[in-house]
CSV table of C-alpha atoms and ligand atoms in Angstrom, one decimal:
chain,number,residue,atom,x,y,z
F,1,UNK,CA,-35.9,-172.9,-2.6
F,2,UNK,CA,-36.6,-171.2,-5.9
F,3,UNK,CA,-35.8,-167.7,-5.9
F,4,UNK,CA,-37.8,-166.3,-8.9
F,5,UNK,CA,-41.0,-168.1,-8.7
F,6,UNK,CA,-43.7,-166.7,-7.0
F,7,UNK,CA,-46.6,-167.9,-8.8
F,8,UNK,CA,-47.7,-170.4,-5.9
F,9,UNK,CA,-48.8,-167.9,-3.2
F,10,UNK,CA,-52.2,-166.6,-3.1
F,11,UNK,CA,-52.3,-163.6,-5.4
F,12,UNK,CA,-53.5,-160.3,-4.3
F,13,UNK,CA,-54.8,-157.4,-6.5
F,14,UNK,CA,-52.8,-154.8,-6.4
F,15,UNK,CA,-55.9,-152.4,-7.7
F,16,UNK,CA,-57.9,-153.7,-4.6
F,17,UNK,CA,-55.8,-152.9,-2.3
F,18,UNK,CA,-56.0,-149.3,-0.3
F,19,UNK,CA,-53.1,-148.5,2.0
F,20,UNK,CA,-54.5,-146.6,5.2
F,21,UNK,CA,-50.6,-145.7,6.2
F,22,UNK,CA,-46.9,-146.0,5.8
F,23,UNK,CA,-45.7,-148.7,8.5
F,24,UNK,CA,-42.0,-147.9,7.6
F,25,UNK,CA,-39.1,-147.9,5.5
F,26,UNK,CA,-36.6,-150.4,4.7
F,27,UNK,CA,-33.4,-150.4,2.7
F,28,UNK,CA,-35.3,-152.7,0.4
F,29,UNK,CA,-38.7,-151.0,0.2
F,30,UNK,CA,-41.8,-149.5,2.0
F,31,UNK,CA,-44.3,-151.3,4.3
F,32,UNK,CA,-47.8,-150.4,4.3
F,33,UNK,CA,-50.8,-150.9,6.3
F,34,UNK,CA,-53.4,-152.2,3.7
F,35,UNK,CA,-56.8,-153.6,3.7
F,36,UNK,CA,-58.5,-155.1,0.8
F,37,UNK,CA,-61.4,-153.0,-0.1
F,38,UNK,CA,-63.0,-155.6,-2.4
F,39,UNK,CA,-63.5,-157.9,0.6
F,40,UNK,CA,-63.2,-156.0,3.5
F,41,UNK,CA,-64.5,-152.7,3.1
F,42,UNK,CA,-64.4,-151.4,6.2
F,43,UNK,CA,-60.9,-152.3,6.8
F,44,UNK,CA,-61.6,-154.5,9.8
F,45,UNK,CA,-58.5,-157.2,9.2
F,46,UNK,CA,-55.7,-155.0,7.9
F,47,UNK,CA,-52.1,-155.9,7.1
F,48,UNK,CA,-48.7,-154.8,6.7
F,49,UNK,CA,-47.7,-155.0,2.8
F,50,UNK,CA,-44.5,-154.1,1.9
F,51,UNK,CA,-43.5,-153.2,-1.8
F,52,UNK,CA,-40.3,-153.3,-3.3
F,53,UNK,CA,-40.8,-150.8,-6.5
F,54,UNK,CA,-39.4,-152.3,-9.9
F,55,UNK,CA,-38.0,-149.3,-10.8
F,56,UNK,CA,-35.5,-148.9,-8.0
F,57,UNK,CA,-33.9,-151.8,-9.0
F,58,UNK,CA,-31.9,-149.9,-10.8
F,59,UNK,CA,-30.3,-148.0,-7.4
F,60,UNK,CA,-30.7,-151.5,-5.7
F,61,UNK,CA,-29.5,-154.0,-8.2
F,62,UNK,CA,-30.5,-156.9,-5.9
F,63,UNK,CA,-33.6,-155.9,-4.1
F,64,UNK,CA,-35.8,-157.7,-6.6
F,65,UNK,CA,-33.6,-160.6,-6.0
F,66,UNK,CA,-33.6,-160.0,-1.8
F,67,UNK,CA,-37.3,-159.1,-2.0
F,68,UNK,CA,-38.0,-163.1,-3.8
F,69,UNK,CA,-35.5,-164.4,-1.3
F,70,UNK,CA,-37.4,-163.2,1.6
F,71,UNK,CA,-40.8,-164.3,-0.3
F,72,UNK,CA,-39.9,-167.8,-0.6
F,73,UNK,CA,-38.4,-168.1,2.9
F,74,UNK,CA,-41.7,-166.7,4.4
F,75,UNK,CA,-43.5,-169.1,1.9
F,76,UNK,CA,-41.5,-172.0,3.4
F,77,UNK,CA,-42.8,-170.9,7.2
F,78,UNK,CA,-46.1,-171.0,5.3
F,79,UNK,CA,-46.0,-174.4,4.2
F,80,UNK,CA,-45.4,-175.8,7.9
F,81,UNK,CA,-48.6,-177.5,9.0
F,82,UNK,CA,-49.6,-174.3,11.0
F,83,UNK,CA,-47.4,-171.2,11.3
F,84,UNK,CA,-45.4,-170.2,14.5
F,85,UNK,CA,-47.2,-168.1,16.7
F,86,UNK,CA,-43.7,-166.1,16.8
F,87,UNK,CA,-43.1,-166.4,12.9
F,88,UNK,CA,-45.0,-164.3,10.6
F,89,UNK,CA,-46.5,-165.9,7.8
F,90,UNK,CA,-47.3,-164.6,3.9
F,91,UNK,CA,-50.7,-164.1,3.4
F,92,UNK,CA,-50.2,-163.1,-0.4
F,93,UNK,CA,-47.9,-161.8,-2.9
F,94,UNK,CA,-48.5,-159.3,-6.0
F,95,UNK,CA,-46.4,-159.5,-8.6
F,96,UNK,CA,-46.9,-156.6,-11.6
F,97,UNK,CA,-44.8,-155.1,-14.1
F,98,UNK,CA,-44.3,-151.9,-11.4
F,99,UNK,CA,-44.2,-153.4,-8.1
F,100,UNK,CA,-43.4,-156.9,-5.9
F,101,UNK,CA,-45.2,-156.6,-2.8
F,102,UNK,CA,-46.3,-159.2,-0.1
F,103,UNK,CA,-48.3,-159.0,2.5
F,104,UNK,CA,-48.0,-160.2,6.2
F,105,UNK,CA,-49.7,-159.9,9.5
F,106,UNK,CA,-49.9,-156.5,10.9
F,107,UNK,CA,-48.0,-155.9,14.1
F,108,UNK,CA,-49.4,-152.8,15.5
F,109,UNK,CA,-47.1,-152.7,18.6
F,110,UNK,CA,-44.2,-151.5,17.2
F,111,UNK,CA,-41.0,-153.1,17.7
F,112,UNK,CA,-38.7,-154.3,20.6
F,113,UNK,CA,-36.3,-150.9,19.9
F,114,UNK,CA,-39.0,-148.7,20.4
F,115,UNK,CA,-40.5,-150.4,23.5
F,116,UNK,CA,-37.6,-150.3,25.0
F,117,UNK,CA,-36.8,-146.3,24.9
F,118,UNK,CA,-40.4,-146.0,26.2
F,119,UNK,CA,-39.5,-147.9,29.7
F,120,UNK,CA,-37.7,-146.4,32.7
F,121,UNK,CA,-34.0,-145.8,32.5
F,122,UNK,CA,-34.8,-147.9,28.4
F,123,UNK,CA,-34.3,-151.5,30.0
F,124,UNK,CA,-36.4,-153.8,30.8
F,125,UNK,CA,-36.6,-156.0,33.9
F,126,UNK,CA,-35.6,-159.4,34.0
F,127,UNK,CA,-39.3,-161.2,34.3
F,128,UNK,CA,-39.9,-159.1,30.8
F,129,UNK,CA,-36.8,-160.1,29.3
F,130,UNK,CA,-37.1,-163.8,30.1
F,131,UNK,CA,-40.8,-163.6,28.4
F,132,UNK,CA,-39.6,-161.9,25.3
F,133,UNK,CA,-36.2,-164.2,25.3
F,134,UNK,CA,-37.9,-167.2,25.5
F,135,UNK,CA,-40.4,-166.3,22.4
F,136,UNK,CA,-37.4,-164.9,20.6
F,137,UNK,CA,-35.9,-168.6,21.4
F,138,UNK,CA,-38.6,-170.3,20.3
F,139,UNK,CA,-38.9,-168.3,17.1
F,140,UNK,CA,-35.0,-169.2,16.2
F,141,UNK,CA,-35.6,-172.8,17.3
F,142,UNK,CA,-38.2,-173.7,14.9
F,143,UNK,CA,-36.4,-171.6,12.2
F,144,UNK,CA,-33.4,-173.5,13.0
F,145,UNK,CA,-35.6,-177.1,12.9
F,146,UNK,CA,-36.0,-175.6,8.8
F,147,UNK,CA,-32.4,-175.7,8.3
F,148,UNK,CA,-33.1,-171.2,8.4
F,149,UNK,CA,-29.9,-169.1,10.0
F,150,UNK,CA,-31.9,-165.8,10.8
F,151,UNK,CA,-28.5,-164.0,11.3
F,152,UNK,CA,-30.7,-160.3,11.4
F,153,UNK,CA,-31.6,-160.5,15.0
F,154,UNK,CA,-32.1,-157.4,16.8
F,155,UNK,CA,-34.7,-155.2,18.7
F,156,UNK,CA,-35.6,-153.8,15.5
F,157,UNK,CA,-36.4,-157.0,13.5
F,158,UNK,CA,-38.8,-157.8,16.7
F,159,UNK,CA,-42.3,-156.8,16.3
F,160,UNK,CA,-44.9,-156.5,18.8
F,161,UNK,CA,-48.3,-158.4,17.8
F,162,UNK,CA,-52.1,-156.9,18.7
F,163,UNK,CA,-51.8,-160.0,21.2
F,164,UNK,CA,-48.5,-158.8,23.0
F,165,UNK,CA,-46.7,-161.2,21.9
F,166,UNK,CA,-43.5,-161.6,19.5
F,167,UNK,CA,-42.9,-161.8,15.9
F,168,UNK,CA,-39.9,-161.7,13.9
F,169,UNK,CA,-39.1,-159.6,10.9
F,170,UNK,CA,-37.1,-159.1,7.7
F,171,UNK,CA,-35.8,-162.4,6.7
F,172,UNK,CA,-33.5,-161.2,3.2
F,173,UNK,CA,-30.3,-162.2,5.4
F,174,UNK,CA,-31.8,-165.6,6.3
F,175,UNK,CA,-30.3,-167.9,4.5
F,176,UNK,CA,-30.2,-172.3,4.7
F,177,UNK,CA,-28.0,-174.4,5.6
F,178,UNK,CA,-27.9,-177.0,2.9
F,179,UNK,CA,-27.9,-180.5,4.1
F,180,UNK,CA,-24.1,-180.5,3.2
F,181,UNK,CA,-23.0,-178.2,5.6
F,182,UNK,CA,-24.9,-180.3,8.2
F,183,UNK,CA,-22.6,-183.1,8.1
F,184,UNK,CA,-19.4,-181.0,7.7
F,185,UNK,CA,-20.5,-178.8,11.1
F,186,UNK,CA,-20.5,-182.3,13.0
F,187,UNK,CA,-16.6,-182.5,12.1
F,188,UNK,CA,-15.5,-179.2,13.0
F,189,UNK,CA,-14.9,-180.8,16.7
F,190,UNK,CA,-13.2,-183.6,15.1
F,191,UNK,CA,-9.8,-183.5,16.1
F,192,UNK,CA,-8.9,-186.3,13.9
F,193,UNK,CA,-10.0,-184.0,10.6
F,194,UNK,CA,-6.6,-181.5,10.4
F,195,UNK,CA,-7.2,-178.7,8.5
F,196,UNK,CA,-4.7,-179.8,5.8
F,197,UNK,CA,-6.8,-182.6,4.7
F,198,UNK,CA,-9.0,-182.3,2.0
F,199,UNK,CA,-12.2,-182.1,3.3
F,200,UNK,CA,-11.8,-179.7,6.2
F,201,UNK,CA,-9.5,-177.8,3.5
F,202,UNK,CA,-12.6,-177.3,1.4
F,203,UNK,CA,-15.1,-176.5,4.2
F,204,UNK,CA,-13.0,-173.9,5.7
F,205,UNK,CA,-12.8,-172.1,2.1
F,206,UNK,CA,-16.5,-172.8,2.2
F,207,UNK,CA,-17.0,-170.9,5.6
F,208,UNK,CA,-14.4,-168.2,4.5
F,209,UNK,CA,-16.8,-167.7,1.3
F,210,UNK,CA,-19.6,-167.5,3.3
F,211,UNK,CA,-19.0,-165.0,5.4
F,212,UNK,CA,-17.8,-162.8,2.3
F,213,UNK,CA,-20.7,-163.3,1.1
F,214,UNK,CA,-23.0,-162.1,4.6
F,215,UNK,CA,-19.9,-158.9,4.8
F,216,UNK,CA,-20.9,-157.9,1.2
F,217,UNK,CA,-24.5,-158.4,1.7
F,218,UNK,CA,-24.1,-155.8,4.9
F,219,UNK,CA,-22.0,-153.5,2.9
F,220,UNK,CA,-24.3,-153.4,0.3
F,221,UNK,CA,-27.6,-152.7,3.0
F,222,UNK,CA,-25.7,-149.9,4.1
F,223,UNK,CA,-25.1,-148.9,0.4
F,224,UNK,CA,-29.2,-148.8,0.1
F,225,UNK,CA,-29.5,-146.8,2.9
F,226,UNK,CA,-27.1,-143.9,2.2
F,227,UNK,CA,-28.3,-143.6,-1.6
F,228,UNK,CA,-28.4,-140.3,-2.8
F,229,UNK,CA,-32.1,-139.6,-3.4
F,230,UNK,CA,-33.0,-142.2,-1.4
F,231,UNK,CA,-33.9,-141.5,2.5
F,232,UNK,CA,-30.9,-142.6,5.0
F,233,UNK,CA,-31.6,-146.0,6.3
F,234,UNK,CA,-31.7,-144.4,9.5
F,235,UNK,CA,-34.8,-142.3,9.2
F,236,UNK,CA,-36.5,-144.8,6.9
F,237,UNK,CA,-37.2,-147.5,9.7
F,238,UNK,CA,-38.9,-145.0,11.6
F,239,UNK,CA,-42.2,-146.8,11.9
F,240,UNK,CA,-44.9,-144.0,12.6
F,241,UNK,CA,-47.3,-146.2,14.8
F,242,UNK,CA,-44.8,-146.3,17.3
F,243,UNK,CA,-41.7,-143.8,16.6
F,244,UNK,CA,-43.2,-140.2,16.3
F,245,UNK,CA,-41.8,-138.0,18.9
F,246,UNK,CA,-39.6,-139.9,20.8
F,247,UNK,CA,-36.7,-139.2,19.0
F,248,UNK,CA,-34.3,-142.4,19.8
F,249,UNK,CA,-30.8,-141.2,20.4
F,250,UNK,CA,-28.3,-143.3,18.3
F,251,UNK,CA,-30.9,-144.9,16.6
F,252,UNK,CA,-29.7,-147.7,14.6
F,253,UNK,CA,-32.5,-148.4,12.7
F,254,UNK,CA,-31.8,-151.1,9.8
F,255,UNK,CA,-28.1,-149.8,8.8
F,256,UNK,CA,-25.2,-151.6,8.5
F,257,UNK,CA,-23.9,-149.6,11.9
F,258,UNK,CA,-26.7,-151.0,14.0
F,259,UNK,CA,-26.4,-154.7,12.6
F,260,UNK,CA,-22.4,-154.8,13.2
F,261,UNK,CA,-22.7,-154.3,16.7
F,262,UNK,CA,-24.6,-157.8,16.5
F,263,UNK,CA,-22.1,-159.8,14.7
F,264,UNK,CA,-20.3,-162.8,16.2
F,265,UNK,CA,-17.0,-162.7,16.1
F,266,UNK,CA,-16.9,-165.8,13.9
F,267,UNK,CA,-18.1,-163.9,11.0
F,268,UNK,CA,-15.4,-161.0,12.0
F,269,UNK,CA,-12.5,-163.3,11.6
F,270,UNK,CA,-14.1,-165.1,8.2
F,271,UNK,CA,-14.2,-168.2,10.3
F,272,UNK,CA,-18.0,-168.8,8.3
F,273,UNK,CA,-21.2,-169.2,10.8
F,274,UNK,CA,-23.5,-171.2,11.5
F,275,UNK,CA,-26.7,-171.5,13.5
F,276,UNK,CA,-24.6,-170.2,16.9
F,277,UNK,CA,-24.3,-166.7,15.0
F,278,UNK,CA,-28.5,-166.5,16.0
F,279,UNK,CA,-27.9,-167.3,19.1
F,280,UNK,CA,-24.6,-164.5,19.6
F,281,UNK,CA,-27.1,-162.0,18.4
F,282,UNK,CA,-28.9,-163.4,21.5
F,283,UNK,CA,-26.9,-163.2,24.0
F,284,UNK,CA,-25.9,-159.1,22.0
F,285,UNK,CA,-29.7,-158.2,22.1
F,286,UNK,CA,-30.0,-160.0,25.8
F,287,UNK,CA,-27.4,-157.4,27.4
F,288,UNK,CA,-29.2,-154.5,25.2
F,289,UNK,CA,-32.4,-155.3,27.3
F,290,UNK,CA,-30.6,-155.4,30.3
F,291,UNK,CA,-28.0,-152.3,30.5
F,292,UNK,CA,-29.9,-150.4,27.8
F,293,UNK,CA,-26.4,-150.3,25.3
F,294,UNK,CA,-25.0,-153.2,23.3
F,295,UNK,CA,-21.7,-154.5,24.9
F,296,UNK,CA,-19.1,-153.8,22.2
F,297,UNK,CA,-20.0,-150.5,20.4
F,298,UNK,CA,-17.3,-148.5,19.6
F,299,UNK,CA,-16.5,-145.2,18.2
F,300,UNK,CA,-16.4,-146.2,14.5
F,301,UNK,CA,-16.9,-150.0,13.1
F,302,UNK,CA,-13.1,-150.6,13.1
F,303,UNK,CA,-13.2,-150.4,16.9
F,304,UNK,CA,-16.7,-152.3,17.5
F,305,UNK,CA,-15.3,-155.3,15.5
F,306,UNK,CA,-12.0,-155.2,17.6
F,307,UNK,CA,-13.9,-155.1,20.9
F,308,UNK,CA,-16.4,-158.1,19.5
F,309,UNK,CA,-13.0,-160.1,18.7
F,310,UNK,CA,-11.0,-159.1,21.7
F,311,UNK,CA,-13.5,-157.9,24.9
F,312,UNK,CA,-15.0,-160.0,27.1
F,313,UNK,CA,-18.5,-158.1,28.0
F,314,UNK,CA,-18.6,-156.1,31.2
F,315,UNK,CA,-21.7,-156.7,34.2
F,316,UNK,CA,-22.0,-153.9,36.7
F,317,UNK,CA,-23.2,-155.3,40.0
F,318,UNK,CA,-23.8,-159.1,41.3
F,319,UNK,CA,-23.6,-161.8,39.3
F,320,UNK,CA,-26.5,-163.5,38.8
F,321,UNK,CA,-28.4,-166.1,36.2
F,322,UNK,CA,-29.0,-163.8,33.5
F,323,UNK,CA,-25.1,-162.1,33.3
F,324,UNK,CA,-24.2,-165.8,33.6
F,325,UNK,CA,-26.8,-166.9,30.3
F,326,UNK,CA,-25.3,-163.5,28.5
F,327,UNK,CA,-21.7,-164.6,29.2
F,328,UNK,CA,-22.8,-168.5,27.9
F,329,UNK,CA,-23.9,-166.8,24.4
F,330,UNK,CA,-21.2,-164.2,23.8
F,331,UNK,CA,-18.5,-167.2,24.1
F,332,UNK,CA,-16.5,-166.1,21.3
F,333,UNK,CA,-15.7,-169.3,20.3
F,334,UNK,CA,-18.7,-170.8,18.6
F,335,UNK,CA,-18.1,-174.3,19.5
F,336,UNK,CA,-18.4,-173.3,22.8
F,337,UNK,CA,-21.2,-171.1,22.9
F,338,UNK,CA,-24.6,-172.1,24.7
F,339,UNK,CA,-26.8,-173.6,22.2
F,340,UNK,CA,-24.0,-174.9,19.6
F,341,UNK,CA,-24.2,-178.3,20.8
F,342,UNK,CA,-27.8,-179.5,21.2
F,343,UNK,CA,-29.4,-176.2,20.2
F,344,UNK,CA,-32.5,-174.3,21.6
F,345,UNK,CA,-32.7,-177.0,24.2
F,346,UNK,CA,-29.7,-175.9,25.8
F,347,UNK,CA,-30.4,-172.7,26.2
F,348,UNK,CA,-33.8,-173.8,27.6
F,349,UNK,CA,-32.3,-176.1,30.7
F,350,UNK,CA,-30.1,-172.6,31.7
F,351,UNK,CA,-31.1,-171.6,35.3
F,352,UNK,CA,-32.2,-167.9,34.2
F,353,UNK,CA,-35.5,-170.1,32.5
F,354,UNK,CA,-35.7,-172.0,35.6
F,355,UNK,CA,-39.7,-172.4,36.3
F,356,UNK,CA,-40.6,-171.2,32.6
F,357,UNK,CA,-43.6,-173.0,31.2
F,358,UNK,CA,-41.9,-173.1,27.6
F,359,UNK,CA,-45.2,-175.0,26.5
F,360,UNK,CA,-47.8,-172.6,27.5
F,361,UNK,CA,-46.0,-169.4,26.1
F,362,UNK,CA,-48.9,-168.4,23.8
F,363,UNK,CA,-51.4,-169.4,26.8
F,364,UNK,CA,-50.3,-166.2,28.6
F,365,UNK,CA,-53.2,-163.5,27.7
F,366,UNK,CA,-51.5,-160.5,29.3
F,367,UNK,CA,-48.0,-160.2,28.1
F,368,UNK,CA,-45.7,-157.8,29.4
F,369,UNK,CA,-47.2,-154.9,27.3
F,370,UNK,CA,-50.4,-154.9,24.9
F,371,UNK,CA,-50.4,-152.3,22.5
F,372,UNK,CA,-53.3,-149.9,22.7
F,373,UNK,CA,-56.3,-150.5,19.5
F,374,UNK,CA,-55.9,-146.9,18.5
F,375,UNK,CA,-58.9,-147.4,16.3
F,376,UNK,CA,-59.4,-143.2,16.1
F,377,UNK,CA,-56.0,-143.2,14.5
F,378,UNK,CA,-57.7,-145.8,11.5
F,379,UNK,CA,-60.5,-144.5,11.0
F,380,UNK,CA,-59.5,-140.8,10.7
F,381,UNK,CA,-56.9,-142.4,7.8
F,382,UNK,CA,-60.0,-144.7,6.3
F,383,UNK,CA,-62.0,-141.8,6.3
F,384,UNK,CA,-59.1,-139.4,4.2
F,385,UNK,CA,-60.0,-142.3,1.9
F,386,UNK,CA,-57.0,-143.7,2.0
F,387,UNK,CA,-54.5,-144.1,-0.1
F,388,UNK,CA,-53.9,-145.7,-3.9
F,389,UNK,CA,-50.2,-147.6,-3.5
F,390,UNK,CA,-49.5,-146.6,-7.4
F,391,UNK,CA,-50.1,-143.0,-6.5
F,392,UNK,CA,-47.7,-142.6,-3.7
F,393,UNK,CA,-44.8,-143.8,-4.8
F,394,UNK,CA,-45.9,-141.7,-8.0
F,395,UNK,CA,-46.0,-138.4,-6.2
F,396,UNK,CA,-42.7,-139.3,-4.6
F,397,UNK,CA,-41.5,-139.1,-8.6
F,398,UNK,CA,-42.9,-136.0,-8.9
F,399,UNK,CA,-39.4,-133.5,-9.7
F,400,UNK,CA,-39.0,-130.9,-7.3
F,401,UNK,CA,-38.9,-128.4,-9.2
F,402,UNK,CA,-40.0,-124.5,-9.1
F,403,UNK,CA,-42.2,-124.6,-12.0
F,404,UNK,CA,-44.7,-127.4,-10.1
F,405,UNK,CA,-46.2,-126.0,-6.8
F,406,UNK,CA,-48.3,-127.9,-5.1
F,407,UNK,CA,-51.5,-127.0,-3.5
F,408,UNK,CA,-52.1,-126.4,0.2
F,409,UNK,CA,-53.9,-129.6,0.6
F,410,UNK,CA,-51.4,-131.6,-1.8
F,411,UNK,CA,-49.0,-130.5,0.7
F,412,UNK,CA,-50.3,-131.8,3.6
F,413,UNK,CA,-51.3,-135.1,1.9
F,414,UNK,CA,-47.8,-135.5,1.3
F,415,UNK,CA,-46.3,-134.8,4.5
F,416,UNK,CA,-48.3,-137.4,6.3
F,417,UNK,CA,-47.0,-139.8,3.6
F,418,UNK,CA,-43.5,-139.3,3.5
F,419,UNK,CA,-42.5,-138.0,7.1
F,420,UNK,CA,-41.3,-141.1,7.7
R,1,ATP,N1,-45.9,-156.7,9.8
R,1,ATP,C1,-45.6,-155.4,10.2
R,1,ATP,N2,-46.4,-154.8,11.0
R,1,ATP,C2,-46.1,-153.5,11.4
R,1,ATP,N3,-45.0,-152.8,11.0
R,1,ATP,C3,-44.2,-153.5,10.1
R,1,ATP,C4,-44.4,-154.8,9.7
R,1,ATP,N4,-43.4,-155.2,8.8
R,1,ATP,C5,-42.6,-154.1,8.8
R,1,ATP,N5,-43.0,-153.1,9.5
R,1,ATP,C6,-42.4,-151.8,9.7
R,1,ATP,O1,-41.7,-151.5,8.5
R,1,ATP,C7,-40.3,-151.3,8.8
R,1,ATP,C8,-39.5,-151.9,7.6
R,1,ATP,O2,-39.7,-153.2,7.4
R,1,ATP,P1,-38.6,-154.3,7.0
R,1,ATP,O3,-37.6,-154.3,8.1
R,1,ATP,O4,-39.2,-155.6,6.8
R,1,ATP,O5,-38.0,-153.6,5.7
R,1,ATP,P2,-36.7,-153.9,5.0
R,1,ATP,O6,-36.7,-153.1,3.7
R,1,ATP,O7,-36.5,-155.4,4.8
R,1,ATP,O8,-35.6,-153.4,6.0
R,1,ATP,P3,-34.1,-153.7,6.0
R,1,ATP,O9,-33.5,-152.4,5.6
R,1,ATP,O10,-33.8,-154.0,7.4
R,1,ATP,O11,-33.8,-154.8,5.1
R,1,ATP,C9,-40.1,-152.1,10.1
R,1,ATP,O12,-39.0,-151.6,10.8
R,1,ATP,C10,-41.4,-151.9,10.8
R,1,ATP,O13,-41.3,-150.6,11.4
């Protein structure tokens, strides 16, 4: 994939574009809800658009870079015959001298984090997790088809569609295998390949680069998000639609903190990782669903990582199919985790799937939860006029300082924008 050229995707103009709201923050930039006023007046198909501003590059030496990264990968999902019903797809890109932006389907249902605070006792039940699980499944299987290790899952990066169902988000850590690696994964469970020989010799230094490589990538997410000046990851993936007043204890939102209670152990001990890290993360965000709490959090990350390395998880009450499927993806070792030898399809034929129509997943018309079509909430922002992208990140320039004060209704204007 080519990083830097974006000339191929359907170009949107920036000037036509008139954000209605802020969707959220990421490390990497803000996500708006946008319609095009030159086509679609009345805003009846919005979308989310996010924009990474130029000028920040500077405090975030490799968003540009990370924001091209995660173009071209949702380009490639693009270029399938049809996209995924779980996968988002890229409806356009802008490229000016002040902004990168791109613009994808608009999930109004929030995402999987927030859904779950809002249920009893913030779990789900099992007949809801095996319908979300099998879409998230689905989602990795075809993204693993494309040679694509997500290696971002969480509840976070799990949007809920108008339509109920799933879509996955935030693909700057997705990275390919190249067809390389392929072949040199087959011989990791070849005991005639000893490490001292060449070839393994290389492919371990390989993996050991790789996961340097994902560590310093984490480190330097977190680094975004606790910029001075810049608003704490943690606050800034507060998405508005769905966050606003239910204050999420220990929210993790999009910071290093929350991702390292999803890493495999694999990538702890600079082993490398493969596609089983994705499905890890699975078995991580399975056990969230179920007990409400990830299984190896610990007071600081030191003590998380040494509880994903040494602890086996804990189940409180009877066994049953789903602690068994959990305890099948968080095998520590990744040649033995479900879904390292034949993939999705393993994970498919467990017993806790048992009876699931896998083929008919999008045929199901009332998903576990449908988000409400708050239309009053639209049109009371379409009616404000919405807003001009170029002139909110501008007023966020604006100095605070004692000498500018602004007016009552400036005020307000800006604490609907920025609260989040
Ligand atoms: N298509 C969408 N529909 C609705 N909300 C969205 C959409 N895309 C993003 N958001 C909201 O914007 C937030 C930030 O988006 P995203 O995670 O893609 O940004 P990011 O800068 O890549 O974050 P990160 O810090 O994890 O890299 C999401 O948590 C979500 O609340």
């Amino acid at each position: 994939m080519d990083n830097n050229k974006i000339s191929l995707w359907p170009e949107l103009e920036l000037e036509n574009l008139k954000a209605i709201k802020v969707l959220g923050k990421g490390a990497m930039g803000t996500v708006f809800l946008v319609y095009d006023k030159s086509n679609d007046p009345t805003a009846r198909c919005p979308f989310a658009l996010k924009v990474v501003e130029k000028s920040s590059v500077a405090i975030k030496p490799d968003a540009d870079r990370r924001a091209r990264w995660e173009i071209s990968v949702l380009n490639r999902l693009k270029q399938q015959q049809s996209s995924h019903p779980f996968l988002p797809y890229l409806i356009g890109t802008c490229d000016t001298s002040d902004y990168l932006c791109w613009a994808t389907p608009y999930c109004p249902g929030g995402d999987l984090n927030v859904l779950r605070f809002r249920q009893f006792d913030h779990v789900f039940s099992q007949s809801v997790i095996s319908f979300y699980l099998a879409e998230i499944i689905c989602a990795l299987e075809k993204l693993h088809s494309m040679g694509i290790v997500y290696r971002d899952l969480k509840p976070e990066n799990i949007l809920i569609q108008q339509s109920g169902h799933l879509t996955l988000t935030d693909f700057d850590l997705a990275r390919t295998l190249p067809p390389k690696k392929m072949e040199t994964l087959l011989l990791t469970s070849d005991p005639e390949m000893e490490p001292s020989t060449g070839p393994r010799k290389q492919y371990n230094r390989h993996r050991r680069s790789l996961t340097r490589f994902i560590i310093h990538k984490m480190e330097k997410k977190k680094e975004f998000g606790s910029h001075k000046g810049l608003k704490k990851a943690k606050s800034a993936r507060v998405s508005p639609v769905s966050r606003r007043n239910l204050n999420l204890p220990n929210e993790r939102s999009n910071s290093f903190v929350g991702t390292e209670e999803y890493v495999a152990p694999e990538v702890i001990r600079g082993d490398g990782h493969e596609f089983a890290v994705d499905w890890w993360a699975l078995g991580i965000l399975c056990y969230e669903m179920m007990y409400g709490t990830t299984p190896f959090r610990g007071k600081n990350r030191k003590e998380t990582f040494r509880k994903i390395l040494m602890m086996q998880p804990e189940f409180i009450g009877k066994p049953n199919s789903l602690t068994d499927l959990i305890r099948k993806l968080l095998e520590k070792d990744p040649t033995r985790r479900l879904g390292y030898q034949r993939g999705a399809l393993e994970i498919k034929e467990h017993q806790f799937f048992k009876g699931l129509r896998w083929d008919s997943l999008t045929e199901i018309l009332r998903p576990p939860f449908l988000p409400s079509r708050d239309e009053t909430e639209l049109t009371e922002e379409l009616t404000n006029g919405g807003i001009e992208i170029k002139d909110y990140f501008q007023k966020l320039k604006v100095p605070a300082s004692p000498l500018w004060s602004p007016s009552l209704d400036e005020c307000r204007h800006n604490v609907s924008l920025t609260e989040f």
